[in-house]
CSV table of C-alpha atoms in Angstrom, one decimal:
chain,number,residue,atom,x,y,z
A,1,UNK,CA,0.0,0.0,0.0
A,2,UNK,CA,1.2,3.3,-1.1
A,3,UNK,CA,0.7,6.8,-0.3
A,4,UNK,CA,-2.7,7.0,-1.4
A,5,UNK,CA,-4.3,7.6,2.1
A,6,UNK,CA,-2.5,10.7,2.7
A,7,UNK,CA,-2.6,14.2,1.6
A,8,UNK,CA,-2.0,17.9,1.3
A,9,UNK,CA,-4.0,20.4,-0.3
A,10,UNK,CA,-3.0,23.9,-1.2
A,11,UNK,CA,-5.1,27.2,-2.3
A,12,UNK,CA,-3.2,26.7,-5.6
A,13,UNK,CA,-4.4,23.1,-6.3
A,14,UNK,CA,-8.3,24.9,-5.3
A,15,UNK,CA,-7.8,27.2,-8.3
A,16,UNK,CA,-6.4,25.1,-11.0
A,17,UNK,CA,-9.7,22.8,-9.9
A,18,UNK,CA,-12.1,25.3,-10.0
A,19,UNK,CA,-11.1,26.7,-13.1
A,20,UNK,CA,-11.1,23.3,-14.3
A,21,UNK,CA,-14.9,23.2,-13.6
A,22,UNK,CA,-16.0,25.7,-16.7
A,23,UNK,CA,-15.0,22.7,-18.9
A,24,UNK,CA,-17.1,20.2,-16.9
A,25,UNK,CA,-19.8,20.8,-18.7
A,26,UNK,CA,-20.2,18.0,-20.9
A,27,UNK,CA,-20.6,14.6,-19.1
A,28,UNK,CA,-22.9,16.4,-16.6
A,29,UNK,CA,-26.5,15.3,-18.0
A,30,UNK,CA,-25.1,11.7,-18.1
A,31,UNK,CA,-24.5,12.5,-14.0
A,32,UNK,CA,-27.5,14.2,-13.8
A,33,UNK,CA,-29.7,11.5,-15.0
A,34,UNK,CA,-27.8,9.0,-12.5
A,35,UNK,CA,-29.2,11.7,-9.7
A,36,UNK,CA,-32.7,11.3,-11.1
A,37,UNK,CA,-32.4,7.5,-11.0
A,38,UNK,CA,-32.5,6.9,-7.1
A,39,UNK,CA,-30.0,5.4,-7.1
A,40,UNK,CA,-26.6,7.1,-4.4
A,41,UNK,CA,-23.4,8.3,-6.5
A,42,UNK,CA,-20.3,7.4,-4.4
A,43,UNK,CA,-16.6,8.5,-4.9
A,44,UNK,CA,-13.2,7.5,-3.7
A,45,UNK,CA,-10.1,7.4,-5.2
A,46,UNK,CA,-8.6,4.1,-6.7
A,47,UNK,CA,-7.4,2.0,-3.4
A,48,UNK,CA,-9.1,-1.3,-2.3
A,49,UNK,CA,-11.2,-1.0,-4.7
A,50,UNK,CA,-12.1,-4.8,-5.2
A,51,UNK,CA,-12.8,-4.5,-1.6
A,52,UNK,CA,-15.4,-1.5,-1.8
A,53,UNK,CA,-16.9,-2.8,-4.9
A,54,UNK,CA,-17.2,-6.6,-2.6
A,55,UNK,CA,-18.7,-4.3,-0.2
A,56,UNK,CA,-21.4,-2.2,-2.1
A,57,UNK,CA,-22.4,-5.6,-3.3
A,58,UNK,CA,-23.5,-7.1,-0.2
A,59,UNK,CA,-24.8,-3.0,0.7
A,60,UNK,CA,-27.3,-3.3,-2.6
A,61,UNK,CA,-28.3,-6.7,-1.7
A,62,UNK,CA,-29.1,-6.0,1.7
A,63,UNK,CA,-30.9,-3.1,1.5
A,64,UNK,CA,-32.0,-2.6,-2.0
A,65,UNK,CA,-30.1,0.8,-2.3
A,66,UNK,CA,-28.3,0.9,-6.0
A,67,UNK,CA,-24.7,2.9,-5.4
A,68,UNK,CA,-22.8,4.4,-8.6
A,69,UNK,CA,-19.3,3.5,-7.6
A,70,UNK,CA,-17.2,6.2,-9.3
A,71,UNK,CA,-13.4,6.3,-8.5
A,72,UNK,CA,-10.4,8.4,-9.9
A,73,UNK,CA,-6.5,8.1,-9.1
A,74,UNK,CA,-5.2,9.4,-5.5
A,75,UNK,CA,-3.1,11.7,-7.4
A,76,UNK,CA,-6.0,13.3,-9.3
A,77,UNK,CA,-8.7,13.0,-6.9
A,78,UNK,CA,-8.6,15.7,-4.8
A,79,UNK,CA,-8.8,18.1,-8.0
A,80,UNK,CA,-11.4,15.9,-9.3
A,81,UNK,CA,-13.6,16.5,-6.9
A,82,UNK,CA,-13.4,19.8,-6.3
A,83,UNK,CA,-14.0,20.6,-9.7
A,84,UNK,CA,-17.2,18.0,-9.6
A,85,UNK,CA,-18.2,20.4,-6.4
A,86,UNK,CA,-17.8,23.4,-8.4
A,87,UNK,CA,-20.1,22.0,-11.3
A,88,UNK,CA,-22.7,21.1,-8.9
A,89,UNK,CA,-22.1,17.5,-10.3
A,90,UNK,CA,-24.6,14.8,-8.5
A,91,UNK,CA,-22.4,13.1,-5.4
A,92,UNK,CA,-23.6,11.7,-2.5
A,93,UNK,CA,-21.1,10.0,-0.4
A,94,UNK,CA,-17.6,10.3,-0.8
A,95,UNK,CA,-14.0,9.6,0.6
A,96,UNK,CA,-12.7,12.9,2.4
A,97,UNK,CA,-8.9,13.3,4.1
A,98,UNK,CA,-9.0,14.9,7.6
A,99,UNK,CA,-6.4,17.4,5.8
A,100,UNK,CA,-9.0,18.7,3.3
A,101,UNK,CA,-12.2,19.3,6.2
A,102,UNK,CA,-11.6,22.8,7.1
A,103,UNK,CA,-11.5,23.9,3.2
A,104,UNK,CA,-14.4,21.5,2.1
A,105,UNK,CA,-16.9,22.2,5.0
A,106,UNK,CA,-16.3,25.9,4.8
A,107,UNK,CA,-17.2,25.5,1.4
A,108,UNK,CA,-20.3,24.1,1.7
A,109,UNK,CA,-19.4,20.8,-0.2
A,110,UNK,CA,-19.9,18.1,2.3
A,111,UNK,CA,-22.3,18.4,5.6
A,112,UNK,CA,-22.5,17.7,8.5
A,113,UNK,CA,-23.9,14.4,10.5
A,114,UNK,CA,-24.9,15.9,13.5
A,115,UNK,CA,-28.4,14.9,12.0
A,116,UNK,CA,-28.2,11.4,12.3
A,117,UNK,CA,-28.1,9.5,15.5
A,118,UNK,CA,-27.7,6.1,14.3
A,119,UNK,CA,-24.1,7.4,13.2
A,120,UNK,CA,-23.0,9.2,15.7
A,121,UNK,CA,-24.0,6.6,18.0
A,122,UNK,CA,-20.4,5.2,16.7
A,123,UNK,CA,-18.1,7.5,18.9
A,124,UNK,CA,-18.7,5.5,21.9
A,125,UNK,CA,-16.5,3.1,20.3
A,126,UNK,CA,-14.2,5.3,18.0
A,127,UNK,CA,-10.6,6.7,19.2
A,128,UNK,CA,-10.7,10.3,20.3
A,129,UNK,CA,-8.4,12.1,17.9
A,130,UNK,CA,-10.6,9.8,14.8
A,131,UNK,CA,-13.8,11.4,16.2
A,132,UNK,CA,-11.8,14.9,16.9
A,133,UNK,CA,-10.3,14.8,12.7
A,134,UNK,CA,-14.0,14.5,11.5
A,135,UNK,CA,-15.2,17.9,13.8
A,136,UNK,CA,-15.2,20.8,12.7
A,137,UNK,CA,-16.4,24.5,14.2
A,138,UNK,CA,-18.2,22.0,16.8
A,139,UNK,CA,-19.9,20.1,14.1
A,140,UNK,CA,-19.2,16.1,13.1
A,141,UNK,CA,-18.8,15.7,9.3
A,142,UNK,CA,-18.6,11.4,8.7
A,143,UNK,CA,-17.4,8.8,9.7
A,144,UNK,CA,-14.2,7.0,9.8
A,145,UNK,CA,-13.3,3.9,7.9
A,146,UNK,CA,-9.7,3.9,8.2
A,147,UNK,CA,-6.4,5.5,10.6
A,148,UNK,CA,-3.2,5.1,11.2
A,149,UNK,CA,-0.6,6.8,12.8
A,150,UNK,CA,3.9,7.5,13.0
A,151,UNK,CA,5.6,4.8,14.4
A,152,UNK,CA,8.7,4.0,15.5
A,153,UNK,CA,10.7,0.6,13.9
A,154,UNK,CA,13.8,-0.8,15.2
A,155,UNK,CA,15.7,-3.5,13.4
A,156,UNK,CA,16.0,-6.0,16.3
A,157,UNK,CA,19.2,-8.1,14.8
A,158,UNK,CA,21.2,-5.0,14.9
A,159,UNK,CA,20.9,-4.1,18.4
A,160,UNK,CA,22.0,-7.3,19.3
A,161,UNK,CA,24.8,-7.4,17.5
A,162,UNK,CA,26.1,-3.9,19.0
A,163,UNK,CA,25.1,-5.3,22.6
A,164,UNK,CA,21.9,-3.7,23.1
A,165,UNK,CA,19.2,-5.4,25.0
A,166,UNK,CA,16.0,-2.9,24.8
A,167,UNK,CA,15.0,-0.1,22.3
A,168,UNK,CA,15.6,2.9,23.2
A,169,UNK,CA,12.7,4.8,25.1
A,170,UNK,CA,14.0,8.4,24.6
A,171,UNK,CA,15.5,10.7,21.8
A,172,UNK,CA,18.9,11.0,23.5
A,173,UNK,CA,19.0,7.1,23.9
A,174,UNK,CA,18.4,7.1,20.5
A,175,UNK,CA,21.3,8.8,19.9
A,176,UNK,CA,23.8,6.6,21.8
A,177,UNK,CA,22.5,3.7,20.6
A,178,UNK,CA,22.9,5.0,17.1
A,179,UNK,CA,26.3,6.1,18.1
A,180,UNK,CA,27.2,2.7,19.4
A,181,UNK,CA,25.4,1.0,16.1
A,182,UNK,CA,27.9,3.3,14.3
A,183,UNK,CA,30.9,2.5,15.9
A,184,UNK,CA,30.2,-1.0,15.8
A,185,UNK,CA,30.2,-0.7,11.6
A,186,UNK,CA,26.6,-1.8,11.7
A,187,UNK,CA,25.5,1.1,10.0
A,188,UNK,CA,26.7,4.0,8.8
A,189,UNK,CA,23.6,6.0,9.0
A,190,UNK,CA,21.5,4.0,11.9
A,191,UNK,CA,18.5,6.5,11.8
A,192,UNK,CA,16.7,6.6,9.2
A,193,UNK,CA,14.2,9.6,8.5
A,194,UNK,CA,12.7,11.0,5.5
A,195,UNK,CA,12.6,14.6,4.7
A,196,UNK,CA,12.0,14.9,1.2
A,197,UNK,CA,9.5,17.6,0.9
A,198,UNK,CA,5.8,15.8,0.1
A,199,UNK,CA,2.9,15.1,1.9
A,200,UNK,CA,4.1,12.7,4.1
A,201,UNK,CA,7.2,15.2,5.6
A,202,UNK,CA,4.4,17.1,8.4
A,203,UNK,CA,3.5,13.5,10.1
A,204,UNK,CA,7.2,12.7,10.7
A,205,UNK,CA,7.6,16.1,11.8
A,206,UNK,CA,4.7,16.5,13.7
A,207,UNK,CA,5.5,13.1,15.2
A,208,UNK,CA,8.8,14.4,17.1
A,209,UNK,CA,7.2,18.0,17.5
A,210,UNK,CA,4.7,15.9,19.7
A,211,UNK,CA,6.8,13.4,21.7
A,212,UNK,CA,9.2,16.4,22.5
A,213,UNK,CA,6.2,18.2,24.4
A,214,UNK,CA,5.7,20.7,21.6
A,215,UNK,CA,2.4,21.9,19.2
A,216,UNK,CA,3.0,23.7,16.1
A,217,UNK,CA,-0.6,25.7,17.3
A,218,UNK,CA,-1.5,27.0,20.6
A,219,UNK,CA,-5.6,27.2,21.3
A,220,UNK,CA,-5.9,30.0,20.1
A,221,UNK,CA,-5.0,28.9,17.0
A,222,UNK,CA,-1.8,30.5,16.4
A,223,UNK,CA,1.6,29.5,15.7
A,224,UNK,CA,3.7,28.3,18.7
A,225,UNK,CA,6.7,26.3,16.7
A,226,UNK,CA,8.8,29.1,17.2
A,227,UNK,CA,8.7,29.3,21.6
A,228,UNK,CA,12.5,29.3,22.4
A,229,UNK,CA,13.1,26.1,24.3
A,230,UNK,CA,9.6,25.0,23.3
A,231,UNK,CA,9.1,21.2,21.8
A,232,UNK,CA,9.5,21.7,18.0
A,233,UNK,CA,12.8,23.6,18.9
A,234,UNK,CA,14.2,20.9,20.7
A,235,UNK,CA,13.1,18.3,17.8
A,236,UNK,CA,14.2,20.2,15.3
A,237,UNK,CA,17.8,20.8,17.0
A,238,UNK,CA,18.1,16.8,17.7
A,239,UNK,CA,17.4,16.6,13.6
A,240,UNK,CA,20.0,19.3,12.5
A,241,UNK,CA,22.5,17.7,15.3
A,242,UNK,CA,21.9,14.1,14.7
A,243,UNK,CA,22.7,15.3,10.6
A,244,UNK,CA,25.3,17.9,11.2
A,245,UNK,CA,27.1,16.8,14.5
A,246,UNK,CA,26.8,12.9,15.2
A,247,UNK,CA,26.6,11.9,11.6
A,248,UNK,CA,24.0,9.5,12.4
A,249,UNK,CA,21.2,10.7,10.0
A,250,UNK,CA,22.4,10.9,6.5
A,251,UNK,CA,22.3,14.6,5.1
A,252,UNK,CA,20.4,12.9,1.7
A,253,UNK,CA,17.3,12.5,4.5
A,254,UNK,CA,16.0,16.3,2.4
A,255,UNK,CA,15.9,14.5,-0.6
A,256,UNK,CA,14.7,10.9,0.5
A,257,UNK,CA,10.6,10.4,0.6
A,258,UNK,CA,8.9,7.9,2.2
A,259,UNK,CA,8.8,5.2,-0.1
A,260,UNK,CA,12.6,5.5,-0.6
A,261,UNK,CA,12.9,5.6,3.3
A,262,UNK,CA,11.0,2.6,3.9
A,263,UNK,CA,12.8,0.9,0.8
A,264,UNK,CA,16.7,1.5,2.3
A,265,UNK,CA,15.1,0.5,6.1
A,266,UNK,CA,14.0,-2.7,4.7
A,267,UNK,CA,17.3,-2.9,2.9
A,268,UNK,CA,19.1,-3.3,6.4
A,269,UNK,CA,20.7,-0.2,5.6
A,270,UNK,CA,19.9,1.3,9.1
A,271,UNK,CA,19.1,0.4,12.7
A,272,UNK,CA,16.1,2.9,13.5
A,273,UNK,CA,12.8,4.5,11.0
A,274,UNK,CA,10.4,6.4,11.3
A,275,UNK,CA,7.5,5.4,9.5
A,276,UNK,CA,3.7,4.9,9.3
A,277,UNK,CA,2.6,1.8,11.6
A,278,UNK,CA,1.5,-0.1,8.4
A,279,UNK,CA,4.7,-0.5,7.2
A,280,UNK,CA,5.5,-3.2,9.5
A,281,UNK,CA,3.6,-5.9,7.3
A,282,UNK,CA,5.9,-5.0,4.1
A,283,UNK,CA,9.1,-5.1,6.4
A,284,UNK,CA,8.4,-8.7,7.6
A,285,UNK,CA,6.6,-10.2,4.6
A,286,UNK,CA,9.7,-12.3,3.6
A,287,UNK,CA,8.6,-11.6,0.2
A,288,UNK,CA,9.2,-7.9,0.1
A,289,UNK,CA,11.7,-7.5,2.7
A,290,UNK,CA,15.5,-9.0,3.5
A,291,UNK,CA,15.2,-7.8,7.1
A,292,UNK,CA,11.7,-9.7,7.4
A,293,UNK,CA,11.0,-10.9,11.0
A,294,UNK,CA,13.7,-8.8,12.7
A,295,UNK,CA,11.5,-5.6,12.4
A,296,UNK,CA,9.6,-4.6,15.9
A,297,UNK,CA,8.5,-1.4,16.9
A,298,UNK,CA,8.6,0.6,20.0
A,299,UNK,CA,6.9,3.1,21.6
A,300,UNK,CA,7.6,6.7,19.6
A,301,UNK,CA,10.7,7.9,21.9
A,302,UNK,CA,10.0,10.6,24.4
A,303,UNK,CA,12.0,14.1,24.5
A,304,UNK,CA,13.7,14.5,27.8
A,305,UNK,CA,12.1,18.3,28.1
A,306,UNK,CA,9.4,19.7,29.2
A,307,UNK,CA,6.4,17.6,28.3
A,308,UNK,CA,8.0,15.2,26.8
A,309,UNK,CA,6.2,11.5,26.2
A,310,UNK,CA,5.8,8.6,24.0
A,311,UNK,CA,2.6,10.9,22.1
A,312,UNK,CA,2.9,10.5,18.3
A,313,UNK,CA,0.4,12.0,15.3
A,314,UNK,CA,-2.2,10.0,13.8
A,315,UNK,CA,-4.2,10.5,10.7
A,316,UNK,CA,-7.4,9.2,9.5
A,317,UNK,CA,-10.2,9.2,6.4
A,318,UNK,CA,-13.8,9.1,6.9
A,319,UNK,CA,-16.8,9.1,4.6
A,320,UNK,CA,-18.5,12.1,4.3
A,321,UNK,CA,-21.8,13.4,2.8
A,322,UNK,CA,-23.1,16.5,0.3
A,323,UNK,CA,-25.6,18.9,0.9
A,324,UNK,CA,-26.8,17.3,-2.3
A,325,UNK,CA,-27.4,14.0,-0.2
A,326,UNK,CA,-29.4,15.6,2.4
A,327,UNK,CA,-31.3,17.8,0.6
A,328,UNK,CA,-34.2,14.8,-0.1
A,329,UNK,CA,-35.3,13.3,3.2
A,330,UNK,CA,-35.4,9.4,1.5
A,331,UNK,CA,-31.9,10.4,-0.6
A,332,UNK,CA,-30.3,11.3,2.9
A,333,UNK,CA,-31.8,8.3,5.0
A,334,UNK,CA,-30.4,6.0,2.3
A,335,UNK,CA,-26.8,8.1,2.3
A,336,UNK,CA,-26.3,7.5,6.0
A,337,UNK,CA,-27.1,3.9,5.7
A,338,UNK,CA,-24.2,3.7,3.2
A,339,UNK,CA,-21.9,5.5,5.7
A,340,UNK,CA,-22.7,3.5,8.5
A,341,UNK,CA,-22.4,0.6,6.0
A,342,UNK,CA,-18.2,1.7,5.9
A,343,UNK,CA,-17.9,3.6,8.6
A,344,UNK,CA,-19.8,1.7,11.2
A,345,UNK,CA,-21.5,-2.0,11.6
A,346,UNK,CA,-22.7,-3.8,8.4
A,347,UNK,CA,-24.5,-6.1,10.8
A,348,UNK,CA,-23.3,-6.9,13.9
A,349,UNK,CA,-19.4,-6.4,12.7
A,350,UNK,CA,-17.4,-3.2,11.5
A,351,UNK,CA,-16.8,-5.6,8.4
A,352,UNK,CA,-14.8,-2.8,6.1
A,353,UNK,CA,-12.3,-1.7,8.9
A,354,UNK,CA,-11.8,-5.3,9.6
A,355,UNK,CA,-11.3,-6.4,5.8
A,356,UNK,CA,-9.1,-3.6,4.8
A,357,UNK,CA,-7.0,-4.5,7.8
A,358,UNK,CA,-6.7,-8.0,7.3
A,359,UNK,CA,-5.9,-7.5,3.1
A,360,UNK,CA,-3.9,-4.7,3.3
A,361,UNK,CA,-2.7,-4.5,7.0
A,362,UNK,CA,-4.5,-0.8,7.4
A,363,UNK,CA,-5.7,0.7,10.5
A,364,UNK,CA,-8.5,0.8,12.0
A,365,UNK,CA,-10.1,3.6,14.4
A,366,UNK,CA,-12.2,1.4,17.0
A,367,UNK,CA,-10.7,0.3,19.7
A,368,UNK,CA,-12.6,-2.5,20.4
A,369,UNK,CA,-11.1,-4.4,17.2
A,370,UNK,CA,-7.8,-4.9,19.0
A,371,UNK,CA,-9.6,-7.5,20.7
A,372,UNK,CA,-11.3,-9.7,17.7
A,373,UNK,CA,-10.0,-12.8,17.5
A,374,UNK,CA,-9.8,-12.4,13.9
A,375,UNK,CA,-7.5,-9.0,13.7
A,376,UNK,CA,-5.3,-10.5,16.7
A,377,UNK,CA,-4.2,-13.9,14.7
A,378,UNK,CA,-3.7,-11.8,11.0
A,379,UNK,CA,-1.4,-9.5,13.3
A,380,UNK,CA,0.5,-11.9,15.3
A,381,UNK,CA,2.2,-13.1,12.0
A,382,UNK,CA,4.0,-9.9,11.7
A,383,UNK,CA,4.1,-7.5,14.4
A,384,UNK,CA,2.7,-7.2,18.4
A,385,UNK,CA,-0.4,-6.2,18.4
A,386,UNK,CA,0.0,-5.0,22.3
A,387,UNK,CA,2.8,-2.3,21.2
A,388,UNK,CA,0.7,-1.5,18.0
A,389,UNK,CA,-2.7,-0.9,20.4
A,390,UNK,CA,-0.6,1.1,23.4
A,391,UNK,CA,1.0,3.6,20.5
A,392,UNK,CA,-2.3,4.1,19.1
A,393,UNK,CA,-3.5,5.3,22.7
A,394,UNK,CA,-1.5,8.0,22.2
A,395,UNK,CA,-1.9,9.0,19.1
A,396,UNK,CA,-3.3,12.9,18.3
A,397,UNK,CA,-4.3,14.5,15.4
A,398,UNK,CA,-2.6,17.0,13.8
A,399,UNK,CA,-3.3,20.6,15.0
A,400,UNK,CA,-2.3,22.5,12.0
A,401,UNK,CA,-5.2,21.4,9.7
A,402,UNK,CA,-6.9,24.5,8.4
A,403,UNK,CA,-7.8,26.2,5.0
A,404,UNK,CA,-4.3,27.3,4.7
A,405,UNK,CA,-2.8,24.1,5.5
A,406,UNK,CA,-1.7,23.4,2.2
A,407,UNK,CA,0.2,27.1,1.6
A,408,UNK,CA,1.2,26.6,5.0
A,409,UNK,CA,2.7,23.2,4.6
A,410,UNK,CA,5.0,24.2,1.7
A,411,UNK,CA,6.7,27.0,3.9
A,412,UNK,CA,7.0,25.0,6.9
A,413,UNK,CA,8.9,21.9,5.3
A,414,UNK,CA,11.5,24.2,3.2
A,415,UNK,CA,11.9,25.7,6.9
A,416,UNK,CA,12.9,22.7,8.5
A,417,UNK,CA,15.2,21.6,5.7
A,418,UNK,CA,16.9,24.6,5.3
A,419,UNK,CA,18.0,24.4,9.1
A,420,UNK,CA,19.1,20.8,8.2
A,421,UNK,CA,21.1,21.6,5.6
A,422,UNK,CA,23.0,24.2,7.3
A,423,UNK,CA,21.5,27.2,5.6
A,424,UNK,CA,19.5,28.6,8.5
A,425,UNK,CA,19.8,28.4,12.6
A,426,UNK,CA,17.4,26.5,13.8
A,427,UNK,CA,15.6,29.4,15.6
A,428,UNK,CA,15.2,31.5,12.0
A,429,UNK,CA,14.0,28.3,10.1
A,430,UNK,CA,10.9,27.9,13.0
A,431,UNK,CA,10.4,31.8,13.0
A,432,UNK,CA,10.0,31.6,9.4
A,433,UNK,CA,7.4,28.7,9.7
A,434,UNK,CA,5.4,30.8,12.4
A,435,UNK,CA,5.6,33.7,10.7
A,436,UNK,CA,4.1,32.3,7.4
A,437,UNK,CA,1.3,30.4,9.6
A,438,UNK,CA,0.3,33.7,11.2
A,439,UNK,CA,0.1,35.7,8.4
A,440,UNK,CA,-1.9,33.2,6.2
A,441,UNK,CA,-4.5,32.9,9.1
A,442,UNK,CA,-4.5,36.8,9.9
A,443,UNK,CA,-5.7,37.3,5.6
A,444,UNK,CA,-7.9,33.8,5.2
């Protein structure tokens, strides 16, 4: 599984969509007589789809709802749909990244759910920062079908071999160990974490922002990266240290993404890896990875400061709904029995978290599935499913999401790599990030 569950919009992708939508035109009367029909128009973009379309199958057959399946490539989708929005094409129930809420519900493109109590019945059982990615100005806007979050890997075999009996629990003991792994000729670079400016760079950022006791956004919504002594000054500084100083992060992290990352980790080119918790099934599927079965992970390492703890970022994707869906009382009753379909219980199970997970090792946001039998023995061939459940505790969402995320985003990561690099302190680099948060939210 690629990086199709993640991503970043910016105000520049919004206007080469919308004008996009003046040329949407034709097509639209073939959509609009799908509207007339009855029957729901659902999107998402092109991943698991065998599973979705084994799911809409038994959906139609149980209820006697007809769904227009409609999907388009991760890398398109986002402009896809916005243009659709912008033509007032017919959709009903779609796919929607918690980085895309702010900008989509402001809009007017999807709606709330506050109106159905069958669905929100389901965050009793969903994890907090799940239930907190689908709110929005005190409003609930779907619900989730799939999360994940950063994790930390260790290559067990190496620390052996350099004499080390337990993973380290702390940045700084990440840094001895890595010293030690070094000096031992084990590897040259034992860290390994990508920096490569795309979507993924703001969850391994945010990741050691948040286990270092810092925010990139106080409550009031404004920037607080740039406190002096504050938590992503102190993860930033172990980054441009562990690069500059101890050698122990290669300086070619700026130009490695995470694909590349997870490709040299599994390689047994390094000791240490940030990277999302999924991972874990390609790195000890024997078929896909020479280090297979020597990959565990440990709880994300805690910063030694102030508030410092084990707290890592996690992301999530939910199915949402359109105005267009509620606007007809039958058209909307049907809708949210599609969402609760995904997103909750078809039945008495919460069948699509569970089959995703156990085809493509995704994660899931309820709780409660850490205990099925079935989830435990599909995770016990490859990982602990005890380490994976405790991390997940402490997983949080990401505070930055707003309508200027994207713009944001693209200023924040040249920030951080320029300190790494050497071209600015670490203090200017973070002022600069603040600075361009600020100032987007003051004119939005």
């Amino acid at each position: 599984m690629s990086n199709v569950w993640n991503g970043v919009p910016s105000r520049r992708d919004f206007l080469k969509a919308a004008g996009a939508a003046g040329a949407a035109g034709t097509g639209l009367l073939a959509l609009d007589a799908q509207a007339q029909s009855g029957a729901l128009n659902m999107y998402t973009w092109s991943a698991a789809v065998d599973l979705v379309k084994s799911h809409l199958t038994a959906f139609e057959a149980k209820t006697g709802i007809k769904v227009n399946y409609n999907t388009s490539p991760w890398a398109q989708y986002r402009d896809t749909m916005v243009t659709k929005f912008v033509a007032k094409a017919p959709i009903d129930v779609l796919w929607v990244s918690d980085s895309w809420l702010p900008e989509w519900a402001d809009a007017g493109w999807i709606a709330p759910i506050n109106q159905f109590p069958e669905l929100l019945k389901y965050n009793a059982d969903a994890d907090k920062f799940c239930t907190d990615s689908m709110t929005y100005k005190g409003k609930q806007y779907g619900l989730t079908y799939y999360s994940d979050y950063m994790a930390f890997f260790y290559d067990e075999e190496k620390l052996k071999k350099a004499g080390i009996k337990e993973p380290p629990r702390t940045w700084d003991e990440v840094l001895q160990q890595s010293q030690k792994i070094k000096a031992a000729g084990l590897s040259e670079y034992p860290m390994m974490l990508s920096m490569a400016r795309e979507s993924w760079l703001v969850e391994f950022l945010t990741a050691m922002v948040y286990s270092n006791g810092g925010r990139f956004v106080d409550d009031k919504g404004m920037a607080a990266l740039a406190q002096p002594g504050g938590g992503a000054q102190r993860a930033l500084q172990w980054i441009v240290d562990a690069v500059q100083k101890h050698k122990i992060i290669s300086p070619a992290c700026v130009e490695t993404g995470e694909l590349n990352g997870l490709k040299a980790f599994g390689a047994g080119n390094h000791a240490f890896a940030l990277l999302s918790r999924y991972r874990i099934r390609t790195l000890n599927d024997p078929k896909q990875s020479p280090i297979a079965g020597r990959v565990r992970q440990a709880l994300m390492p805690a910063g030694t400061g102030p508030g410092g703890s084990h707290a890592t970022v996690g992301w999530m994707r939910f199915h949402g709904v359109t105005p267009q869906a509620l606007a007809d009382k039958t058209r909307a009753a049907n809708a949210a029995k599609l969402v609760e379909w995904f997103g909750g219980k078809a039945g008495s199970q919460y069948q699509f978290q569970k089959m995703l997970f156990n085809d493509l090792g995704s994660g899931f946001g309820i709780p409660s599935l850490f205990k099925d039998p079935e989830v435990q023995a599909s995770y016990a061939k490859y990982a602990d499913i005890k380490m994976f459940e405790a991390q997940q505790k402490l997983a949080r969402k990401k505070d930055v999401i707003a309508r200027w995320f994207g713009e944001w985003d693209e200023v924040n990561g040249t920030a951080w790599q320029s300190a790494v690099v050497g071209k600015a302190s670490v203090a200017d680099a973070l002022k600069k990030s603040a600075d361009s948060w600020n100032d987007l939210r003051k004119n939005a």
